[in-house]
Amino acid sequence: MKSYRKELWFNIPKRRAFINITSQVETCLKESGIQEGLLLVNAMHITASVFINDNESGLHQDYEEWLEGLAPHEPVSRYRHNRTGEDNGDAQLKRQIMGREVVAAVTRGAMDFGPWEQIFYGEFDGLRRKRVLVKIIGD
Amino acid sequence: MKSYRKELWFNIPKRRAFINITSQVETCLKESGIQEGLLLVNAMHITASVFINDNESGLHQDYEEWLEGLAPHEPVSRYRHNRTGEDNGDAQLKRQIMGREVVAAVTRGAMDFGPWEQIFYGEFDGLRRKRVLVKIIGD
Amino acid sequence: MKSYRKELWFNIPKRRAFINITSQVETCLKESGIQEGLLLVNAMHITASVFINDNESGLHQDYEEWLEGLAPHEPVSRYRHNRTGEDNGDAQLKRQIMGREVVAAVTRGAMDFGPWEQIFYGEFDGLRRKRVLVKIIGD
């Protein structure tokens, strides 16, 4: 069994954003040389997500508004977590809806995706360096 | 390490439904011959889910109503995604709550489940052919 | 390829709680002897979650209140599932938000986590014995 590991780093210049990381993950898979196996991509931070969906900007605005409705950023005093001095109490909740990780199948050296599946990094507390882990196992 | 791959196809005759696919996935596992490993089941479409829960019709109605409250189908104009000409903006949000994929343990040739765990396909934008990927790796 | 399996049992003395199980999972990983691979931790019950987040009590109170707002326990009559005689209709919905499982990378014999990542058992229908599965595969 082969294994491969890489960290992808991001420094998003605003609080929230969705970034398409599909081609970066494809590069990792190519580097790994793995033909058949499973690929894990996870946020290493608790205020960020990795998820799979469509690369469509209207949809991303829908997600942004929907998540803001479900877990508003303000007033920051509504979250007990923010009594620690943070202002990211909403980010942990938003990330729970969008998920920490995706697991994808690797088949014949490629990610085994449907036609619209793309991998996104979801940032909910940006303005600093954060990272995503790519781990691949297989043969 | 062995690997196995199969697509399961569905054509749900209405917009939304939950379909128990446990026995179809068990058949895949038997075909694979894998005794110890991990099994991934994921929707290959961004408007559908694969999730694990109880095979209880009242619960499924609860899910249906709850998801419709969190991300209503109508008015379709509430979603920017629908400006592309689609009417499935709600489906991408519902699928995010219910999840894209499940990963299950394979132990002694069977899915290693608790007593009530069953695998479901959640359709949120049906009336067309769509598919689920089953990928199993192990020995 | 090696594989390892263990059940962790819990008997939470109230309906809902979040329990940090990171050190128990680390003990499993050490017992497995696996250096490189993937680690799955999943609730074996449909009214409980396994998720990764921060070990911060204010955040856990935020989760508790937020989930109670999204899927209130009472009135129990609001859930069709409870017509079966259960009173845990809310628990299946809460668990869907928090997730059934986590998949973590194993690198050099340790869980490959960011600085704040900890694994939690989320109980939404306690007062009885329930369990979590740990399955690890790799070399």
PDB file of C-alpha atoms in Angstrom, chain B residues 38-136:
ATOM      1  CA  LEU B  38     -13.234   0.750   4.104  1.00  0.00           C
ATOM      2  CA  LEU B  39     -16.300   1.275   1.939  1.00  0.00           C
ATOM      3  CA  LEU B  40     -17.208   4.654   0.428  1.00  0.00           C
ATOM      4  CA  VAL B  41     -20.689   5.377  -0.933  1.00  0.00           C
ATOM      5  CA  ASN B  42     -21.212   8.817  -2.462  1.00  0.00           C
ATOM      6  CA  ALA B  43     -23.721  10.628  -4.593  1.00  0.00           C
ATOM      7  CA  MET B  44     -22.119  11.560  -7.931  1.00  0.00           C
ATOM      8  CA  HIS B  45     -24.567  14.475  -8.258  1.00  0.00           C
ATOM      9  CA  ILE B  46     -24.590  17.707  -6.275  1.00  0.00           C
ATOM     10  CA  THR B  47     -28.368  17.623  -5.688  1.00  0.00           C
ATOM     11  CA  ALA B  48     -28.442  14.238  -3.963  1.00  0.00           C
ATOM     12  CA  SER B  49     -27.148  12.705  -0.730  1.00  0.00           C
ATOM     13  CA  VAL B  50     -26.008   9.406   0.685  1.00  0.00           C
ATOM     14  CA  PHE B  51     -26.537   9.107   4.428  1.00  0.00           C
ATOM     15  CA  ILE B  52     -27.036   6.555   7.193  1.00  0.00           C
ATOM     16  CA  ASN B  53     -30.068   6.505   9.432  1.00  0.00           C
ATOM     17  CA  ASP B  54     -33.076   4.462  10.472  1.00  0.00           C
ATOM     18  CA  ASN B  55     -35.484   2.829   8.003  1.00  0.00           C
ATOM     19  CA  GLU B  56     -38.564   4.444   9.562  1.00  0.00           C
ATOM     20  CA  SER B  57     -41.116   6.234   7.385  1.00  0.00           C
ATOM     21  CA  GLY B  58     -42.145   8.776  10.047  1.00  0.00           C
ATOM     22  CA  LEU B  59     -38.526   9.845  10.400  1.00  0.00           C
ATOM     23  CA  HIS B  60     -38.227  10.292   6.651  1.00  0.00           C
ATOM     24  CA  GLN B  61     -41.280  12.555   6.651  1.00  0.00           C
ATOM     25  CA  ASP B  62     -39.672  14.506   9.505  1.00  0.00           C
ATOM     26  CA  TYR B  63     -36.513  14.930   7.410  1.00  0.00           C
ATOM     27  CA  GLU B  64     -38.554  16.038   4.403  1.00  0.00           C
ATOM     28  CA  GLU B  65     -40.437  18.706   6.374  1.00  0.00           C
ATOM     29  CA  TRP B  66     -37.386  19.866   8.303  1.00  0.00           C
ATOM     30  CA  LEU B  67     -35.262  20.258   5.158  1.00  0.00           C
ATOM     31  CA  GLU B  68     -38.098  22.084   3.403  1.00  0.00           C
ATOM     32  CA  GLY B  69     -38.180  24.486   6.359  1.00  0.00           C
ATOM     33  CA  LEU B  70     -34.407  25.054   6.288  1.00  0.00           C
ATOM     34  CA  ALA B  71     -34.168  25.442   2.496  1.00  0.00           C
ATOM     35  CA  PRO B  72     -37.615  25.837   0.871  1.00  0.00           C
ATOM     36  CA  HIS B  73     -38.026  24.877  -2.770  1.00  0.00           C
ATOM     37  CA  GLU B  74     -40.255  27.895  -3.455  1.00  0.00           C
ATOM     38  CA  PRO B  75     -40.237  30.623  -4.429  1.00  0.00           C
ATOM     39  CA  VAL B  76     -37.534  29.419  -6.814  1.00  0.00           C
ATOM     40  CA  SER B  77     -36.552  33.078  -7.290  1.00  0.00           C
ATOM     41  CA  ARG B  78     -35.065  33.148  -3.777  1.00  0.00           C
ATOM     42  CA  TYR B  79     -31.945  31.312  -5.031  1.00  0.00           C
ATOM     43  CA  ARG B  80     -29.427  33.049  -7.271  1.00  0.00           C
ATOM     44  CA  HIS B  81     -28.449  29.656  -8.637  1.00  0.00           C
ATOM     45  CA  ASN B  82     -31.881  29.456 -10.259  1.00  0.00           C
ATOM     46  CA  ARG B  83     -31.066  32.500 -12.430  1.00  0.00           C
ATOM     47  CA  THR B  84     -29.039  30.006 -14.507  1.00  0.00           C
ATOM     48  CA  GLY B  85     -32.413  28.580 -15.598  1.00  0.00           C
ATOM     49  CA  GLU B  86     -32.437  25.774 -13.003  1.00  0.00           C
ATOM     50  CA  ASP B  87     -35.071  25.352 -10.303  1.00  0.00           C
ATOM     51  CA  ASN B  88     -32.933  23.202  -7.984  1.00  0.00           C
ATOM     52  CA  GLY B  89     -31.238  25.882  -5.857  1.00  0.00           C
ATOM     53  CA  ASP B  90     -32.798  24.370  -2.738  1.00  0.00           C
ATOM     54  CA  ALA B  91     -31.479  20.887  -3.566  1.00  0.00           C
ATOM     55  CA  GLN B  92     -27.804  21.855  -3.173  1.00  0.00           C
ATOM     56  CA  LEU B  93     -28.559  23.262   0.294  1.00  0.00           C
ATOM     57  CA  LYS B  94     -30.610  20.253   1.406  1.00  0.00           C
ATOM     58  CA  ARG B  95     -27.874  17.905   0.254  1.00  0.00           C
ATOM     59  CA  GLN B  96     -25.336  19.824   2.334  1.00  0.00           C
ATOM     60  CA  ILE B  97     -27.344  19.089   5.512  1.00  0.00           C
ATOM     61  CA  MET B  98     -27.758  15.413   4.640  1.00  0.00           C
ATOM     62  CA  GLY B  99     -24.217  14.945   3.296  1.00  0.00           C
ATOM     63  CA  ARG B 100     -22.620  13.695   0.070  1.00  0.00           C
ATOM     64  CA  GLU B 101     -21.099  10.454   1.292  1.00  0.00           C
ATOM     65  CA  VAL B 102     -20.739   7.821   3.954  1.00  0.00           C
ATOM     66  CA  VAL B 103     -17.665   5.820   4.851  1.00  0.00           C
ATOM     67  CA  ALA B 104     -18.336   2.468   6.520  1.00  0.00           C
ATOM     68  CA  ALA B 105     -16.007  -0.104   8.038  1.00  0.00           C
ATOM     69  CA  VAL B 106     -15.797  -3.546   6.461  1.00  0.00           C
ATOM     70  CA  THR B 107     -15.170  -6.291   9.040  1.00  0.00           C
ATOM     71  CA  ARG B 108     -15.172 -10.032   8.269  1.00  0.00           C
ATOM     72  CA  GLY B 109     -16.740  -9.356   4.871  1.00  0.00           C
ATOM     73  CA  ALA B 110     -19.727  -7.349   6.163  1.00  0.00           C
ATOM     74  CA  MET B 111     -20.582  -3.706   6.767  1.00  0.00           C
ATOM     75  CA  ASP B 112     -19.797  -3.046  10.405  1.00  0.00           C
ATOM     76  CA  PHE B 113     -23.053  -1.358  11.428  1.00  0.00           C
ATOM     77  CA  GLY B 114     -25.002  -0.746  14.611  1.00  0.00           C
ATOM     78  CA  PRO B 115     -28.472  -2.293  14.855  1.00  0.00           C
ATOM     79  CA  TRP B 116     -30.424   0.525  13.172  1.00  0.00           C
ATOM     80  CA  GLU B 117     -27.897   1.744  10.608  1.00  0.00           C
ATOM     81  CA  GLN B 118     -29.140   1.614   7.018  1.00  0.00           C
ATOM     82  CA  ILE B 119     -27.771   3.442   3.957  1.00  0.00           C
ATOM     83  CA  PHE B 120     -30.087   5.800   2.081  1.00  0.00           C
ATOM     84  CA  TYR B 121     -29.974   7.641  -1.198  1.00  0.00           C
ATOM     85  CA  GLY B 122     -31.537  11.072  -0.712  1.00  0.00           C
ATOM     86  CA  GLU B 123     -32.906  12.565  -3.905  1.00  0.00           C
ATOM     87  CA  PHE B 124     -33.633  16.311  -3.923  1.00  0.00           C
ATOM     88  CA  ASP B 125     -33.959  16.918  -7.672  1.00  0.00           C
ATOM     89  CA  GLY B 126     -35.266  13.769  -9.282  1.00  0.00           C
ATOM     90  CA  LEU B 127     -37.212  12.918 -12.445  1.00  0.00           C
ATOM     91  CA  ARG B 128     -33.989  11.937 -14.258  1.00  0.00           C
ATOM     92  CA  ARG B 129     -31.276   9.266 -14.190  1.00  0.00           C
ATOM     93  CA  LYS B 130     -28.679   9.810 -11.489  1.00  0.00           C
ATOM     94  CA  ARG B 131     -26.069   7.638  -9.852  1.00  0.00           C
ATOM     95  CA  VAL B 132     -24.193   6.672  -6.720  1.00  0.00           C
ATOM     96  CA  LEU B 133     -20.605   5.409  -6.547  1.00  0.00           C
ATOM     97  CA  VAL B 134     -19.580   2.469  -4.370  1.00  0.00           C
ATOM     98  CA  LYS B 135     -15.819   2.118  -3.879  1.00  0.00           C
ATOM     99  CA  ILE B 136     -14.314  -0.471  -1.557  1.00  0.00           C
TER     100      ILE B 136
END
